[in-house]
mmCIF file of C-alpha atoms in Angstrom:
data_model
loop_
_atom_site.group_PDB
_atom_site.id
_atom_site.type_symbol
_atom_site.label_atom_id
_atom_site.label_comp_id
_atom_site.label_asym_id
_atom_site.label_seq_id
_atom_site.Cartn_x
_atom_site.Cartn_y
_atom_site.Cartn_z
ATOM 1 C CA MET A 1 66.269 132.147 94.959
ATOM 2 C CA ARG A 2 66.028 128.946 96.965
ATOM 3 C CA SER A 3 64.390 127.088 94.060
ATOM 4 C CA LEU A 4 67.195 128.198 91.724
ATOM 5 C CA LEU A 5 69.810 126.947 94.189
ATOM 6 C CA GLU A 6 67.982 123.651 94.552
ATOM 7 C CA ARG A 7 67.809 123.283 90.775
ATOM 8 C CA TYR A 8 71.515 123.973 90.505
ATOM 9 C CA ARG A 9 72.349 121.367 93.110
ATOM 10 C CA ALA A 10 69.994 118.871 91.487
ATOM 11 C CA SER A 11 71.508 119.412 88.052
ATOM 12 C CA LYS A 12 75.034 119.144 89.456
ATOM 13 C CA PHE A 13 74.193 115.809 91.061
ATOM 14 C CA ALA A 14 72.500 114.668 87.839
ATOM 15 C CA ARG A 15 75.787 115.224 86.004
ATOM 16 C CA SER A 16 77.843 113.336 88.589
ATOM 17 C CA THR A 17 78.959 109.717 88.173
ATOM 18 C CA ALA A 18 76.896 108.768 91.240
ATOM 19 C CA PHE A 19 73.570 109.849 89.734
ATOM 20 C CA LEU A 20 72.734 106.760 87.668
ATOM 21 C CA PRO A 21 73.848 104.340 90.431
ATOM 22 C CA ALA A 22 71.557 106.225 92.848
ATOM 23 C CA VAL A 23 68.662 105.889 90.401
ATOM 24 C CA GLY A 24 69.481 102.198 90.002
ATOM 25 C CA LEU A 25 69.514 101.694 93.770
ATOM 26 C CA PHE A 26 66.141 103.433 94.077
ATOM 27 C CA VAL A 27 64.628 101.247 91.334
ATOM 28 C CA VAL A 28 66.006 98.000 92.820
ATOM 29 C CA VAL A 29 64.772 98.926 96.336
ATOM 30 C CA ALA A 30 61.336 99.794 94.954
ATOM 31 C CA CYS A 31 61.156 96.475 93.105
ATOM 32 C CA MET A 32 62.203 94.488 96.197
ATOM 33 C CA ILE A 33 59.610 96.269 98.347
ATOM 34 C CA ALA A 34 56.910 95.448 95.787
ATOM 35 C CA LEU A 35 57.957 91.812 95.426
ATOM 36 C CA ASN A 36 58.561 90.909 99.083
ATOM 37 C CA SER A 37 57.020 92.529 102.155
ATOM 38 C CA ARG A 38 59.804 91.204 104.403
ATOM 39 C CA PHE A 39 62.388 93.385 102.671
ATOM 40 C CA LEU A 40 61.430 96.519 104.619
ATOM 41 C CA SER A 41 61.570 94.857 108.038
ATOM 42 C CA PHE A 42 64.085 96.413 110.439
ATOM 43 C CA GLY A 43 65.884 93.112 110.970
ATOM 44 C CA ASN A 44 66.359 92.580 107.239
ATOM 45 C CA LEU A 45 67.568 96.136 106.569
ATOM 46 C CA GLU A 46 70.025 95.833 109.457
ATOM 47 C CA ASN A 47 71.250 92.551 108.027
ATOM 48 C CA VAL A 48 71.739 94.147 104.593
ATOM 49 C CA ALA A 49 73.737 97.029 106.087
ATOM 50 C CA ARG A 50 75.963 94.635 108.049
ATOM 51 C CA GLN A 51 76.616 92.491 104.982
ATOM 52 C CA VAL A 52 77.323 95.545 102.834
ATOM 53 C CA SER A 53 79.860 96.957 105.319
ATOM 54 C CA ILE A 54 82.581 94.361 104.651
ATOM 55 C CA ASN A 55 82.473 94.710 100.870
ATOM 56 C CA ALA A 56 82.091 98.481 101.132
ATOM 57 C CA ILE A 57 85.282 98.820 103.214
ATOM 58 C CA ILE A 58 87.286 96.744 100.724
ATOM 59 C CA SER A 59 85.784 98.727 97.843
ATOM 60 C CA VAL A 60 87.307 101.963 99.163
ATOM 61 C CA GLY A 61 90.816 100.734 98.385
ATOM 62 C CA MET A 62 89.633 99.302 95.070
ATOM 63 C CA THR A 63 88.190 102.700 94.130
ATOM 64 C CA PHE A 64 91.561 104.378 94.670
ATOM 65 C CA ALA A 65 93.301 101.758 92.528
ATOM 66 C CA ILE A 66 90.781 101.922 89.670
ATOM 67 C CA LEU A 67 90.783 105.737 89.689
ATOM 68 C CA THR A 68 94.506 105.591 88.806
ATOM 69 C CA GLY A 69 93.779 103.183 85.950
ATOM 70 C CA GLY A 70 94.926 100.124 87.916
ATOM 71 C CA ILE A 71 93.295 97.265 89.775
ATOM 72 C CA ASP A 72 93.929 95.192 92.912
ATOM 73 C CA LEU A 73 93.104 91.491 92.779
ATOM 74 C CA SER A 74 94.860 90.726 96.073
ATOM 75 C CA VAL A 75 92.338 92.332 98.453
ATOM 76 C CA GLY A 76 90.400 89.135 99.273
ATOM 77 C CA ALA A 77 93.537 87.140 100.098
ATOM 78 C CA VAL A 78 95.085 90.035 102.059
ATOM 79 C CA MET A 79 91.850 90.324 104.021
ATOM 80 C CA ALA A 80 92.054 86.630 104.989
ATOM 81 C CA LEU A 81 95.751 86.857 105.912
ATOM 82 C CA ALA A 82 95.243 89.946 108.096
ATOM 83 C CA GLY A 83 92.269 88.338 109.830
ATOM 84 C CA THR A 84 94.124 85.109 110.591
ATOM 85 C CA ILE A 85 97.235 86.905 111.852
ATOM 86 C CA THR A 86 95.142 89.106 114.135
ATOM 87 C CA ALA A 87 93.249 86.053 115.423
ATOM 88 C CA GLY A 88 96.419 84.033 115.924
ATOM 89 C CA LEU A 89 98.165 86.784 117.885
ATOM 90 C CA LEU A 90 95.100 87.341 120.080
ATOM 91 C CA VAL A 91 94.907 83.616 120.891
ATOM 92 C CA SER A 92 98.623 83.600 121.715
ATOM 93 C CA GLY A 93 98.000 86.266 124.356
ATOM 94 C CA LEU A 94 99.509 89.315 122.656
ATOM 95 C CA ASN A 95 98.189 92.729 123.647
ATOM 96 C CA ALA A 96 94.906 93.414 121.818
ATOM 97 C CA GLY A 97 96.011 96.704 120.288
ATOM 98 C CA LEU A 98 99.283 95.258 119.041
ATOM 99 C CA ALA A 99 97.536 92.216 117.562
ATOM 100 C CA ILE A 100 95.103 94.371 115.580
ATOM 101 C CA LEU A 101 97.883 96.737 114.501
ATOM 102 C CA ALA A 102 99.913 93.738 113.308
ATOM 103 C CA GLY A 103 97.031 92.564 111.137
ATOM 104 C CA LEU A 104 96.505 96.050 109.691
ATOM 105 C CA GLY A 105 100.252 96.432 109.200
ATOM 106 C CA VAL A 106 100.458 93.223 107.173
ATOM 107 C CA GLY A 107 97.744 94.547 104.864
ATOM 108 C CA ALA A 108 99.499 97.899 104.463
ATOM 109 C CA LEU A 109 102.790 96.098 103.790
ATOM 110 C CA PHE A 110 101.247 94.003 101.015
ATOM 111 C CA GLY A 111 99.668 97.108 99.533
ATOM 112 C CA ALA A 112 102.943 99.019 99.618
ATOM 113 C CA GLY A 113 104.675 96.038 97.984
ATOM 114 C CA ASN A 114 102.099 96.042 95.210
ATOM 115 C CA GLY A 115 102.588 99.776 94.747
ATOM 116 C CA LEU A 116 106.373 99.503 94.592
ATOM 117 C CA CYS A 117 106.258 96.769 91.943
ATOM 118 C CA ILE A 118 103.724 98.711 89.869
ATOM 119 C CA ALA A 119 105.123 102.221 90.256
ATOM 120 C CA ARG A 120 108.864 101.664 90.560
ATOM 121 C CA LEU A 121 109.338 98.512 88.469
ATOM 122 C CA GLY A 122 106.682 99.308 85.885
ATOM 123 C CA MET A 123 104.923 95.956 86.223
ATOM 124 C CA PRO A 124 101.241 95.625 85.174
ATOM 125 C CA PRO A 125 98.843 95.989 88.147
ATOM 126 C CA ILE A 126 96.783 92.948 87.182
ATOM 127 C CA ILE A 127 99.873 90.680 87.170
ATOM 128 C CA VAL A 128 101.397 92.103 90.346
ATOM 129 C CA THR A 129 98.200 91.857 92.372
ATOM 130 C CA LEU A 130 97.399 88.414 90.972
ATOM 131 C CA ALA A 131 100.804 87.234 92.203
ATOM 132 C CA SER A 132 100.392 88.897 95.607
ATOM 133 C CA MET A 133 96.940 87.316 95.888
ATOM 134 C CA SER A 134 98.557 83.900 95.565
ATOM 135 C CA ILE A 135 101.328 84.822 98.030
ATOM 136 C CA ALA A 136 98.921 86.190 100.652
ATOM 137 C CA ARG A 137 96.597 83.208 100.340
ATOM 138 C CA GLY A 138 99.509 80.799 100.662
ATOM 139 C CA LEU A 139 100.947 82.590 103.699
ATOM 140 C CA GLY A 140 97.557 82.508 105.386
ATOM 141 C CA LEU A 141 97.287 78.742 104.863
ATOM 142 C CA ILE A 142 100.863 78.203 106.070
ATOM 143 C CA TYR A 143 100.257 80.310 109.186
ATOM 144 C CA THR A 144 97.122 78.355 110.113
ATOM 145 C CA ASN A 145 98.067 74.965 108.634
ATOM 146 C CA GLY A 146 94.840 75.278 106.699
ATOM 147 C CA TYR A 147 92.616 75.278 109.816
ATOM 148 C CA PRO A 148 90.518 78.130 111.255
ATOM 149 C CA ILE A 149 91.829 79.823 114.404
ATOM 150 C CA SER A 150 89.238 79.819 117.183
ATOM 151 C CA GLY A 151 89.175 80.595 120.905
ATOM 152 C CA LEU A 152 89.264 84.372 120.486
ATOM 153 C CA PRO A 153 88.531 86.562 123.546
ATOM 154 C CA ASP A 154 84.863 87.463 123.992
ATOM 155 C CA TRP A 155 85.466 91.221 123.803
ATOM 156 C CA PHE A 156 86.754 90.860 120.234
ATOM 157 C CA ALA A 157 83.200 90.163 119.038
ATOM 158 C CA PHE A 158 82.332 93.826 119.653
ATOM 159 C CA ILE A 159 84.184 94.926 116.497
ATOM 160 C CA GLY A 160 82.081 92.730 114.235
ATOM 161 C CA ARG A 161 78.854 92.293 116.215
ATOM 162 C CA GLY A 162 78.615 95.087 118.760
ATOM 163 C CA LYS A 163 76.498 98.246 118.694
ATOM 164 C CA VAL A 164 77.131 101.889 119.532
ATOM 165 C CA LEU A 165 73.997 103.966 120.146
ATOM 166 C CA GLY A 166 71.988 101.270 118.427
ATOM 167 C CA ILE A 167 74.155 101.229 115.285
ATOM 168 C CA GLN A 168 76.215 98.140 114.505
ATOM 169 C CA THR A 169 79.962 98.621 114.841
ATOM 170 C CA PRO A 170 80.852 97.407 111.308
ATOM 171 C CA ILE A 171 78.492 100.021 109.878
ATOM 172 C CA LEU A 172 80.105 102.777 111.958
ATOM 173 C CA ILE A 173 83.580 101.640 110.863
ATOM 174 C CA MET A 174 82.403 101.688 107.244
ATOM 175 C CA LEU A 175 81.042 105.233 107.589
ATOM 176 C CA VAL A 176 84.277 106.486 109.169
ATOM 177 C CA VAL A 177 86.347 104.902 106.376
ATOM 178 C CA TYR A 178 84.162 106.524 103.715
ATOM 179 C CA ALA A 179 84.302 109.909 105.415
ATOM 180 C CA LEU A 180 88.119 109.768 105.457
ATOM 181 C CA ALA A 181 88.241 108.551 101.846
ATOM 182 C CA TYR A 182 85.940 111.401 100.800
ATOM 183 C CA LEU A 183 88.218 113.940 102.479
ATOM 184 C CA LEU A 184 91.275 112.468 100.750
ATOM 185 C CA LEU A 185 89.710 112.468 97.292
ATOM 186 C CA GLN A 186 87.662 115.660 97.399
ATOM 187 C CA ARG A 187 89.335 117.978 99.887
ATOM 188 C CA MET A 188 93.074 117.236 99.677
ATOM 189 C CA PRO A 189 95.724 117.582 96.929
ATOM 190 C CA ILE A 190 96.332 113.815 96.845
ATOM 191 C CA GLY A 191 92.790 113.385 95.517
ATOM 192 C CA ARG A 192 93.463 115.684 92.560
ATOM 193 C CA TYR A 193 96.666 113.802 91.795
ATOM 194 C CA ILE A 194 94.902 110.430 91.893
ATOM 195 C CA TYR A 195 92.264 111.596 89.413
ATOM 196 C CA ALA A 196 94.937 113.184 87.234
ATOM 197 C CA ILE A 197 97.037 110.010 87.163
ATOM 198 C CA GLY A 198 94.038 108.042 85.954
ATOM 199 C CA GLY A 199 93.215 110.682 83.344
ATOM 200 C CA ASN A 200 96.696 111.234 81.911
ATOM 201 C CA GLU A 201 99.685 109.996 83.881
ATOM 202 C CA GLU A 202 102.206 111.360 81.389
ATOM 203 C CA ALA A 203 100.827 114.873 81.798
ATOM 204 C CA VAL A 204 101.140 114.477 85.577
ATOM 205 C CA ARG A 205 104.802 113.515 85.225
ATOM 206 C CA LEU A 206 105.509 116.437 82.878
ATOM 207 C CA SER A 207 103.970 118.830 85.415
ATOM 208 C CA GLY A 208 106.637 117.784 87.928
ATOM 209 C CA ILE A 209 104.480 115.583 90.178
ATOM 210 C CA ASP A 210 105.936 112.234 91.246
ATOM 211 C CA SER A 211 103.080 109.978 90.149
ATOM 212 C CA ARG A 212 104.944 106.882 91.369
ATOM 213 C CA LYS A 213 104.782 108.069 94.977
ATOM 214 C CA TYR A 214 101.021 108.512 94.813
ATOM 215 C CA LYS A 215 100.540 105.119 93.179
ATOM 216 C CA ILE A 216 102.359 103.489 96.085
ATOM 217 C CA ILE A 217 100.115 105.368 98.529
ATOM 218 C CA VAL A 218 97.028 104.243 96.584
ATOM 219 C CA TYR A 219 97.908 100.548 96.828
ATOM 220 C CA LEU A 220 98.972 100.940 100.458
ATOM 221 C CA ILE A 221 95.486 102.288 101.183
ATOM 222 C CA GLY A 222 94.029 99.292 99.333
ATOM 223 C CA GLY A 223 95.997 96.851 101.461
ATOM 224 C CA PHE A 224 95.050 98.666 104.667
ATOM 225 C CA THR A 225 91.307 98.711 103.918
ATOM 226 C CA ALA A 226 91.421 95.022 102.963
ATOM 227 C CA ALA A 227 93.137 94.231 106.277
ATOM 228 C CA LEU A 228 90.600 96.326 108.199
ATOM 229 C CA ALA A 229 87.787 94.363 106.555
ATOM 230 C CA GLY A 230 89.620 91.174 107.551
ATOM 231 C CA VAL A 231 89.729 92.210 111.205
ATOM 232 C CA VAL A 232 86.014 93.073 111.143
ATOM 233 C CA LEU A 233 85.139 89.757 109.466
ATOM 234 C CA SER A 234 87.236 87.723 111.932
ATOM 235 C CA SER A 235 85.466 89.497 114.787
ATOM 236 C CA ARG A 236 82.086 88.803 113.251
ATOM 237 C CA LEU A 237 82.905 85.100 112.768
ATOM 238 C CA MET A 238 84.951 84.936 115.992
ATOM 239 C CA SER A 239 87.619 82.969 114.138
ATOM 240 C CA GLY A 240 90.468 83.517 111.713
ATOM 241 C CA GLN A 241 89.521 81.857 108.435
ATOM 242 C CA PRO A 242 92.429 81.300 106.007
ATOM 243 C CA ASN A 243 89.962 80.642 103.170
ATOM 244 C CA ALA A 244 87.907 83.780 103.816
ATOM 245 C CA GLY A 245 87.629 86.449 101.154
ATOM 246 C CA VAL A 246 87.533 84.152 98.113
ATOM 247 C CA GLY A 247 85.875 86.160 95.350
ATOM 248 C CA PHE A 248 85.685 89.341 97.447
ATOM 249 C CA GLU A 249 87.941 91.136 94.978
ATOM 250 C CA LEU A 250 85.287 90.594 92.289
ATOM 251 C CA ASP A 251 82.552 91.953 94.571
ATOM 252 C CA ALA A 252 84.692 95.027 95.269
ATOM 253 C CA ILE A 253 85.301 95.629 91.570
ATOM 254 C CA ALA A 254 81.572 95.201 90.958
ATOM 255 C CA ALA A 255 80.718 97.774 93.649
ATOM 256 C CA VAL A 256 83.168 100.296 92.185
ATOM 257 C CA VAL A 257 81.930 99.802 88.620
ATOM 258 C CA LEU A 258 78.264 99.861 89.648
ATOM 259 C CA GLY A 259 79.053 103.085 91.499
ATOM 260 C CA GLY A 260 79.954 104.794 88.235
ATOM 261 C CA THR A 261 83.763 104.783 88.446
ATOM 262 C CA SER A 262 85.346 104.377 85.020
ATOM 263 C CA ILE A 263 87.295 101.124 84.745
ATOM 264 C CA SER A 264 89.930 102.998 82.711
ATOM 265 C CA GLY A 265 90.491 105.494 85.547
ATOM 266 C CA GLY A 266 90.256 109.241 86.057
ATOM 267 C CA ARG A 267 86.502 109.454 86.685
ATOM 268 C CA GLY A 268 84.311 108.354 89.579
ATOM 269 C CA SER A 269 83.520 109.084 93.215
ATOM 270 C CA ILE A 270 83.726 107.423 96.605
ATOM 271 C CA ILE A 271 80.041 108.203 97.208
ATOM 272 C CA GLY A 272 79.251 106.305 94.036
ATOM 273 C CA THR A 273 81.187 103.312 95.347
ATOM 274 C CA LEU A 274 79.132 103.298 98.554
ATOM 275 C CA ILE A 275 75.954 103.409 96.473
ATOM 276 C CA GLY A 276 77.332 100.593 94.301
ATOM 277 C CA ALA A 277 78.077 98.438 97.348
ATOM 278 C CA MET A 278 74.577 99.108 98.683
ATOM 279 C CA LEU A 279 73.067 98.262 95.285
ATOM 280 C CA LEU A 280 74.957 94.977 95.200
ATOM 281 C CA GLY A 281 73.955 94.169 98.798
ATOM 282 C CA VAL A 282 70.274 94.984 98.224
ATOM 283 C CA LEU A 283 70.267 92.917 95.045
ATOM 284 C CA ASN A 284 71.840 89.901 96.785
ATOM 285 C CA ASN A 285 69.457 90.157 99.725
ATOM 286 C CA GLY A 286 66.381 90.657 97.577
ATOM 287 C CA LEU A 287 67.166 87.736 95.309
ATOM 288 C CA ASN A 288 67.703 85.527 98.369
ATOM 289 C CA LEU A 289 64.349 86.605 99.812
ATOM 290 C CA LEU A 290 62.743 85.752 96.480
ATOM 291 C CA GLU A 291 64.465 82.348 96.660
ATOM 292 C CA VAL A 292 66.198 82.840 93.315
ATOM 293 C CA SER A 293 68.784 80.159 92.575
ATOM 294 C CA PRO A 294 72.393 81.223 93.324
ATOM 295 C CA TYR A 295 73.333 80.214 89.779
ATOM 296 C CA VAL A 296 70.697 82.546 88.348
ATOM 297 C CA GLN A 297 71.851 85.281 90.742
ATOM 298 C CA ASN A 298 75.354 85.103 89.262
ATOM 299 C CA VAL A 299 73.927 85.545 85.763
ATOM 300 C CA ILE A 300 71.825 88.531 86.845
ATOM 301 C CA LYS A 301 74.719 90.231 88.659
ATOM 302 C CA GLY A 302 77.075 89.656 85.737
ATOM 303 C CA ALA A 303 74.585 91.165 83.299
ATOM 304 C CA ILE A 304 74.081 94.214 85.542
ATOM 305 C CA ILE A 305 77.841 94.775 85.809
ATOM 306 C CA LEU A 306 78.203 94.600 82.008
ATOM 307 C CA LEU A 307 75.378 97.103 81.655
ATOM 308 C CA ALA A 308 77.048 99.404 84.200
ATOM 309 C CA ILE A 309 80.354 99.294 82.284
ATOM 310 C CA PHE A 310 78.540 100.007 79.005
ATOM 311 C CA ILE A 311 76.716 103.016 80.486
ATOM 312 C CA SER A 312 79.935 104.286 82.062
ATOM 313 C CA ARG A 313 81.776 104.143 78.726
ATOM 314 C CA GLN A 314 78.886 105.828 76.915
ATOM 315 C CA ARG A 315 78.840 108.666 79.451
ATOM 316 C CA GLY A 316 82.626 108.988 79.204
ATOM 317 C CA THR A 317 82.442 109.183 75.404
ATOM 318 C CA ALA A 318 79.644 111.741 75.544
ATOM 319 C CA SER A 319 81.524 113.979 78.026
ATOM 320 C CA ALA A 320 84.686 113.808 75.893
ATOM 321 C CA ARG A 321 82.850 115.258 72.851
#
């Protein structure tokens, strides 16, 4: 009886969108272990996990957006703006809690603005978020006059560098964010609506569900997770960097796609995104340990992303038959 149950669970996982990314992660880890003995050292694995945490947090919001058939190109700029605002308010002497809430609030506000333009005004997500990326980046540079904000209180470093029971704080924050995202997508009605919107938004409307409301919530979540990543990064660097987050939106998209989420929406999982972020982090770390040129690394990562999209489309076509 137990073996039958185990086979059922194994087959169910094998059919999930996270299965191939998990196999890919296993293969990449095995290759890195074989090619470089330093990869398995505790210090290196801890470093990989810390580096993955920032991109993984941003990728949560990106997953929600892509599941609805949209995209969010503003996350890197929003992350930088939230980090600089939080840093600036802390340096000015504002209460710590209020300063962090202000940074998170700015991210949520940008996300809600994106959602309103997309859902209520019918504007294309790629254009709206491209515009808000430019706005957020510009506001961050205006706020800081183009210079990093330093002189943050020592306690602030705990968010980005501290440890709780031997586990780094950014990793714990990442795990909490993923646990909440999993509950939203898999255990609550909003998750079903998000998948349905990505699968067939017109059918959702005809069933009497206000898809526009849920789209706004989706982009609000994206702005909030980007801002949270910005606070963590500012704590880790102990400065507010207005130029931080450049290209982070591409890394987030890569993590989501590598995690098996369909770029056209309606299919994917938050667990897959975490695996995708880990795969990307392990690949970056391993290639650095092997002293592969950064230019070659870009080629390799681009090719892997194209392969992931191809496999995702093939699986989607096969399941539709």
